[in-house]
Structures are given as structure tokens and as C-alpha cells.
């Protein structure tokens, strides 16, 4: 981007020489200054957009990787069909007399499919956060300090619809690999066999159900989060939003969204 300084220096020098600009010259100077200001604002918005994408990608990859063993146990418990298979020991494929080798195998088993989750979560979460921030502005909820729950809820719904379109195939592969007796050798083997035997629709079979749970969650989560952040920021009387404000608002938003998700699932 061109540096606005040369324009300002030349314009100031002409005034000192007594060369008052005519009407056309004044208009041209105004257009230069306005164009420079618009360019700076557009560059700032573009930088913020890509910043949200990168931050979301990193956060999503770290979150899914760190919590993957817990997610594996959850998946195995949900897939259990017999009463004896609904224990945590069975879900972890362990027994009371397990050896060290068996324990190590158990740990490796809990991370089976983590590569698919980590690689897929990055792009999905990048789209998720970038879409939310963009739609929030489009819907009129981008003014700092103002509460716009409808705009925030609508932006969150749009974000999860797009992000889940990317995440759903990854979740399908991940969950099939997480099962204790999974017939697949790895992520690529799961993808190729699923495509060959069931087609592309298999990767989106649970997409409507996922949206039925995630859209209410995200709408309430973001509207609660933004409302709590605005209220806490005003109460703190600080000049900038601090980590404590965002942390507390995120906890409130997550709790409200989780309640909505449970209610919609029951």
C-alpha cells in the first residue's frame, strides 16, 4: 500500500508557498486522503479476517488433539450395545490385570484417528471463526459495546452450518477409527473403503442431526458470550477487553450453549 506521507508533505508545501488549491485540486486532494483512509480501513479488516482464520485453525487443532482420548472413550461408550460393554474399562479396552505392554497399546488405541481429527479440525475451525466474525458485521452486530443478540445468534448459526459441512466427513472417519474393533487400518483406508462401499453420502449421513444439535448450541453460545463480554467489559471500566473478561464470558456462553444442545438432543 502506498505511503500517505508524500501526499501530505506535498500538499502542505503547496499551501506554504501560497499556491491555494482550486476547486478541482481540493477535490483531488480530498479523494487522495479519503482513498488512503479507506485503504487503511480495508487492510485492517482484511488482516483481522485472516487473523481470525489462523487463530481458529490453531485453536481447533489443539482442542481436538488434546481432548481426543476422552472423545474416544465417549464414542466407544455411545456405540456399546450390551450392559457389560458400557463400563469405562471396556471402553478403554483395559482389564485389572493388564500388563505394561497392554497399557501402552491401550494408550495408542485411544489416539487412533487423531491425525484425521487434527488435520480436519484446523480448516473447519478456521471457516467457523472467520465466518462468524464476517457475518456478525454483516448482520449489524459488529459495533463494540452494543448488544445485538439476534445478529450474534444468526452469525453463529451461519458459522456452524459452513464449518460442519467440512467437519462432518472428518468426524465420520474419526469415529469409525475410534471404535475398539475398527476394521480399518488407518484414515486413508477408512476413506477409500467408505467411498467404495457406501459412496459420498456416507460422510454426510449424520449432517442433519449434527446441525439440529449444533445450530441451537452455537446461536445461544455466541449471543450469550457477546452479551456477557459486553456487560463484563462495561463493569470492569477498563480501556480494553482483558483476558479475564473474555475467559469469563466464554465460560458463560459455553454453559448456555451446552444447555441448549442437551435440551435439543432430548
Coordinates of C-alpha atoms in Angstrom, one line a residue:
X1 CA 0.0 0.0 0.0
X2 CA 1.3 3.5 -0.9
X3 CA 2.5 5.6 2.0
X4 CA 0.2 8.6 2.6
X5 CA 3.1 10.7 3.9
X6 CA 4.3 12.0 0.5
X7 CA 0.8 13.3 -0.4
X8 CA 0.5 15.1 2.9
X9 CA 4.0 16.7 2.6
X10 CA 3.4 17.9 -1.0
X11 CA 0.0 19.3 -0.1
X12 CA 1.4 21.1 3.0
X13 CA 4.3 22.5 0.9
X14 CA 2.0 24.0 -1.7
X15 CA 0.0 25.8 1.0
X16 CA 3.2 27.3 2.5
X17 CA 4.1 28.6 -1.0
X18 CA 0.8 30.3 -1.2
X19 CA -0.5 28.1 -4.0
X20 CA -4.0 27.7 -2.8
X21 CA -5.7 24.7 -4.4
X22 CA -8.5 25.4 -6.8
X23 CA -11.8 23.6 -6.5
X24 CA -10.6 20.7 -8.6
X25 CA -7.3 20.4 -6.8
X26 CA -9.1 20.4 -3.5
X27 CA -11.4 17.7 -4.6
X28 CA -8.4 15.6 -5.9
X29 CA -6.7 16.1 -2.6
X30 CA -9.8 15.1 -0.7
X31 CA -10.1 12.0 -2.9
X32 CA -6.4 11.1 -2.1
X33 CA -6.9 11.4 1.6
X34 CA -10.2 9.6 1.5
X35 CA -8.8 6.8 -0.6
X36 CA -5.8 6.4 1.7
X37 CA -8.1 6.2 4.8
X38 CA -10.4 3.7 3.0
X39 CA -7.4 1.6 2.1
X40 CA -6.1 1.5 5.6
X41 CA -9.5 0.5 7.0
X42 CA -9.9 -2.2 4.3
X43 CA -6.4 -3.5 5.1
X44 CA -7.2 -3.6 8.8
X45 CA -10.5 -5.6 8.2
X46 CA -8.7 -8.0 5.9
X47 CA -5.9 -8.6 8.4
X48 CA -8.5 -9.2 11.1
X49 CA -10.3 -11.7 8.9
X50 CA -7.2 -13.8 8.3
X51 CA -6.2 -13.4 11.9
X52 CA -9.5 -15.0 13.0
X53 CA -8.9 -17.8 10.5
X54 CA -5.4 -18.6 11.7
X55 CA -6.4 -18.3 15.4
X56 CA -9.4 -20.5 14.8
X57 CA -7.4 -23.2 13.0
X58 CA -4.8 -23.4 15.7
X59 CA -7.4 -23.5 18.5
X60 CA -9.4 -26.2 16.8
X61 CA -6.4 -28.4 16.1
X62 CA -5.1 -28.1 19.6
X63 CA -8.6 -28.6 21.2
X64 CA -9.4 -31.8 19.2
X65 CA -5.9 -33.3 19.7
X66 CA -5.8 -32.6 23.4
X67 CA -9.2 -34.0 24.1
X68 CA -9.0 -36.9 21.7
X69 CA -8.7 -39.7 24.3
X70 CA -11.7 -38.5 26.1
X71 CA -13.6 -38.3 22.8
X72 CA -12.6 -41.9 22.0
X73 CA -14.0 -43.2 25.3
X74 CA -17.2 -41.2 24.7
X75 CA -17.6 -42.7 21.2
X76 CA -17.0 -46.3 22.5
X77 CA -19.5 -45.8 25.3
X78 CA -22.1 -44.5 22.9
X79 CA -21.5 -47.4 20.5
X80 CA -21.8 -50.0 23.2
X81 CA -24.8 -52.3 22.9
X82 CA -24.6 -54.6 25.9
X83 CA -24.8 -53.8 29.6
X84 CA -21.3 -55.3 30.1
X85 CA -19.8 -53.1 27.4
X86 CA -20.9 -49.8 29.0
X87 CA -18.1 -49.5 31.5
X88 CA -15.1 -47.2 31.2
X89 CA -12.7 -50.1 31.5
X90 CA -14.4 -51.8 28.5
X91 CA -14.4 -48.5 26.6
X92 CA -10.7 -48.2 27.2
X93 CA -10.1 -51.9 26.3
X94 CA -8.4 -52.5 29.7
X95 CA -8.6 -55.0 32.4
X96 CA -7.5 -55.1 36.0
X97 CA -4.5 -57.4 35.3
X98 CA -3.3 -55.5 32.2
X99 CA 0.5 -55.6 31.6
X100 CA 2.6 -52.6 30.7
X101 CA 2.6 -53.6 27.0
X102 CA -1.2 -53.9 27.1
X103 CA -1.4 -50.5 28.8
X104 CA 0.7 -48.9 26.1
X105 CA -1.4 -50.5 23.4
X106 CA -4.5 -49.1 25.2
X107 CA -3.0 -45.6 25.1
X108 CA -2.2 -45.9 21.4
X109 CA -5.7 -47.1 20.8
X110 CA -7.2 -44.0 22.5
X111 CA -5.3 -41.9 19.9
X112 CA -6.4 -43.9 16.9
X113 CA -7.7 -41.5 14.3
X114 CA -6.1 -38.4 15.9
X115 CA -4.4 -37.5 12.6
X116 CA -7.7 -37.2 10.8
X117 CA -9.2 -35.1 13.7
X118 CA -6.2 -32.8 13.9
X119 CA -5.9 -32.1 10.2
X120 CA -9.7 -31.7 9.7
X121 CA -10.3 -29.5 12.7
X122 CA -7.9 -26.8 11.5
X123 CA -9.7 -25.9 8.3
X124 CA -13.2 -26.4 9.8
X125 CA -12.5 -24.1 12.8
X126 CA -10.8 -21.5 10.5
X127 CA -14.0 -21.3 8.5
X128 CA -16.1 -21.4 11.7
X129 CA -14.5 -18.3 13.4
X130 CA -13.9 -16.3 10.2
X131 CA -17.5 -16.8 9.1
X132 CA -18.8 -15.8 12.5
X133 CA -16.8 -12.6 12.6
X134 CA -17.7 -11.7 9.0
X135 CA -21.4 -12.5 9.4
X136 CA -21.5 -10.6 12.7
X137 CA -20.5 -7.4 10.9
X138 CA -22.9 -8.1 8.0
X139 CA -25.9 -8.6 10.4
X140 CA -25.2 -5.4 12.3
X141 CA -23.6 -7.0 15.5
X142 CA -20.1 -5.7 15.0
X143 CA -20.4 -2.4 17.0
X144 CA -18.3 -2.8 20.1
X145 CA -20.2 -2.2 23.4
X146 CA -23.6 -2.8 21.8
X147 CA -25.7 -5.9 22.5
X148 CA -27.2 -7.5 19.3
X149 CA -28.3 -11.0 20.3
X150 CA -30.2 -11.7 17.0
X151 CA -27.2 -10.7 14.9
X152 CA -24.8 -12.8 17.0
X153 CA -27.1 -15.8 17.0
X154 CA -27.6 -15.6 13.2
X155 CA -23.9 -15.3 12.7
X156 CA -23.2 -18.3 14.9
X157 CA -25.8 -20.4 13.0
X158 CA -24.2 -19.5 9.7
X159 CA -20.7 -20.3 11.0
X160 CA -21.7 -23.8 12.2
X161 CA -23.6 -24.7 9.0
X162 CA -20.5 -24.0 6.9
X163 CA -17.9 -25.4 9.4
X164 CA -19.9 -28.6 10.0
X165 CA -20.0 -29.2 6.2
X166 CA -16.2 -29.5 6.4
X167 CA -16.1 -31.2 9.8
X168 CA -18.8 -33.9 9.3
X169 CA -16.7 -36.1 6.9
X170 CA -13.8 -35.8 9.3
X171 CA -15.9 -36.9 12.2
X172 CA -17.2 -39.9 10.3
X173 CA -13.7 -41.1 9.6
X174 CA -12.6 -40.3 13.2
X175 CA -15.5 -42.1 14.9
X176 CA -15.1 -45.2 12.7
X177 CA -11.4 -45.4 13.7
X178 CA -12.1 -44.8 17.3
X179 CA -14.2 -48.0 17.7
X180 CA -12.5 -50.7 19.7
X181 CA -12.8 -53.3 16.9
X182 CA -12.5 -51.0 13.9
X183 CA -11.9 -52.8 10.6
X184 CA -9.9 -50.0 9.1
X185 CA -6.1 -49.8 9.1
X186 CA -6.0 -46.0 9.1
X187 CA -7.6 -42.8 8.0
X188 CA -6.9 -43.3 4.2
X189 CA -8.0 -46.9 4.4
X190 CA -11.3 -45.8 6.0
X191 CA -11.9 -43.1 3.4
X192 CA -11.2 -45.3 0.4
X193 CA -13.3 -48.2 1.7
X194 CA -16.2 -45.9 2.8
X195 CA -16.2 -44.3 -0.7
X196 CA -16.1 -47.6 -2.5
X197 CA -18.7 -49.4 -0.4
X198 CA -21.1 -46.6 0.7
X199 CA -20.4 -43.6 -1.5
X200 CA -20.0 -39.9 -0.6
X201 CA -23.4 -39.8 1.1
X202 CA -22.0 -41.9 4.0
X203 CA -19.8 -38.9 5.1
X204 CA -22.8 -36.7 5.4
X205 CA -25.3 -39.2 6.8
X206 CA -25.3 -37.5 10.3
X207 CA -25.1 -33.9 9.0
X208 CA -28.8 -33.1 9.6
X209 CA -28.6 -34.5 13.1
X210 CA -25.3 -32.6 13.7
X211 CA -26.9 -29.3 12.6
X212 CA -30.0 -30.0 14.8
X213 CA -27.7 -30.1 17.8
X214 CA -25.0 -27.5 16.9
X215 CA -27.1 -24.7 15.4
X216 CA -29.1 -24.0 18.7
X217 CA -25.9 -24.5 20.7
X218 CA -23.9 -22.0 18.6
X219 CA -26.7 -19.5 18.4
X220 CA -27.1 -19.4 22.2
X221 CA -23.4 -19.7 22.8
X222 CA -22.4 -16.6 20.8
X223 CA -25.3 -14.5 21.8
X224 CA -24.6 -15.3 25.5
X225 CA -20.9 -14.9 25.0
X226 CA -21.2 -11.5 23.4
X227 CA -23.7 -10.3 25.9
X228 CA -21.6 -11.4 28.8
X229 CA -18.5 -9.9 27.3
X230 CA -20.2 -6.5 26.8
X231 CA -21.6 -6.5 30.4
X232 CA -18.3 -7.5 32.0
X233 CA -16.3 -5.0 29.9
X234 CA -18.6 -2.2 31.0
X235 CA -18.5 -3.3 34.6
X236 CA -14.7 -3.5 34.6
X237 CA -14.4 0.1 33.4
X238 CA -11.2 -0.9 31.6
X239 CA -10.0 0.7 28.4
X240 CA -9.5 -2.7 26.6
X241 CA -11.0 -6.1 26.9
X242 CA -8.8 -8.2 29.0
X243 CA -8.3 -12.0 29.2
X244 CA -10.4 -12.2 32.4
X245 CA -13.4 -10.7 30.6
X246 CA -13.1 -13.0 27.6
X247 CA -12.5 -16.0 29.8
X248 CA -15.5 -15.4 32.0
X249 CA -17.7 -14.6 29.0
X250 CA -16.6 -17.7 27.2
X251 CA -17.5 -19.9 30.2
X252 CA -21.0 -18.3 30.4
X253 CA -21.5 -18.7 26.7
X254 CA -20.3 -22.3 26.7
X255 CA -22.6 -23.2 29.6
X256 CA -25.7 -21.6 28.0
X257 CA -24.9 -23.3 24.6
X258 CA -24.4 -26.7 26.2
X259 CA -27.7 -26.4 28.0
X260 CA -29.4 -25.7 24.7
X261 CA -27.6 -28.6 23.0
X262 CA -28.7 -31.0 25.7
X263 CA -32.3 -29.7 25.5
X264 CA -32.4 -30.1 21.7
X265 CA -31.0 -33.6 21.9
X266 CA -33.5 -34.9 24.4

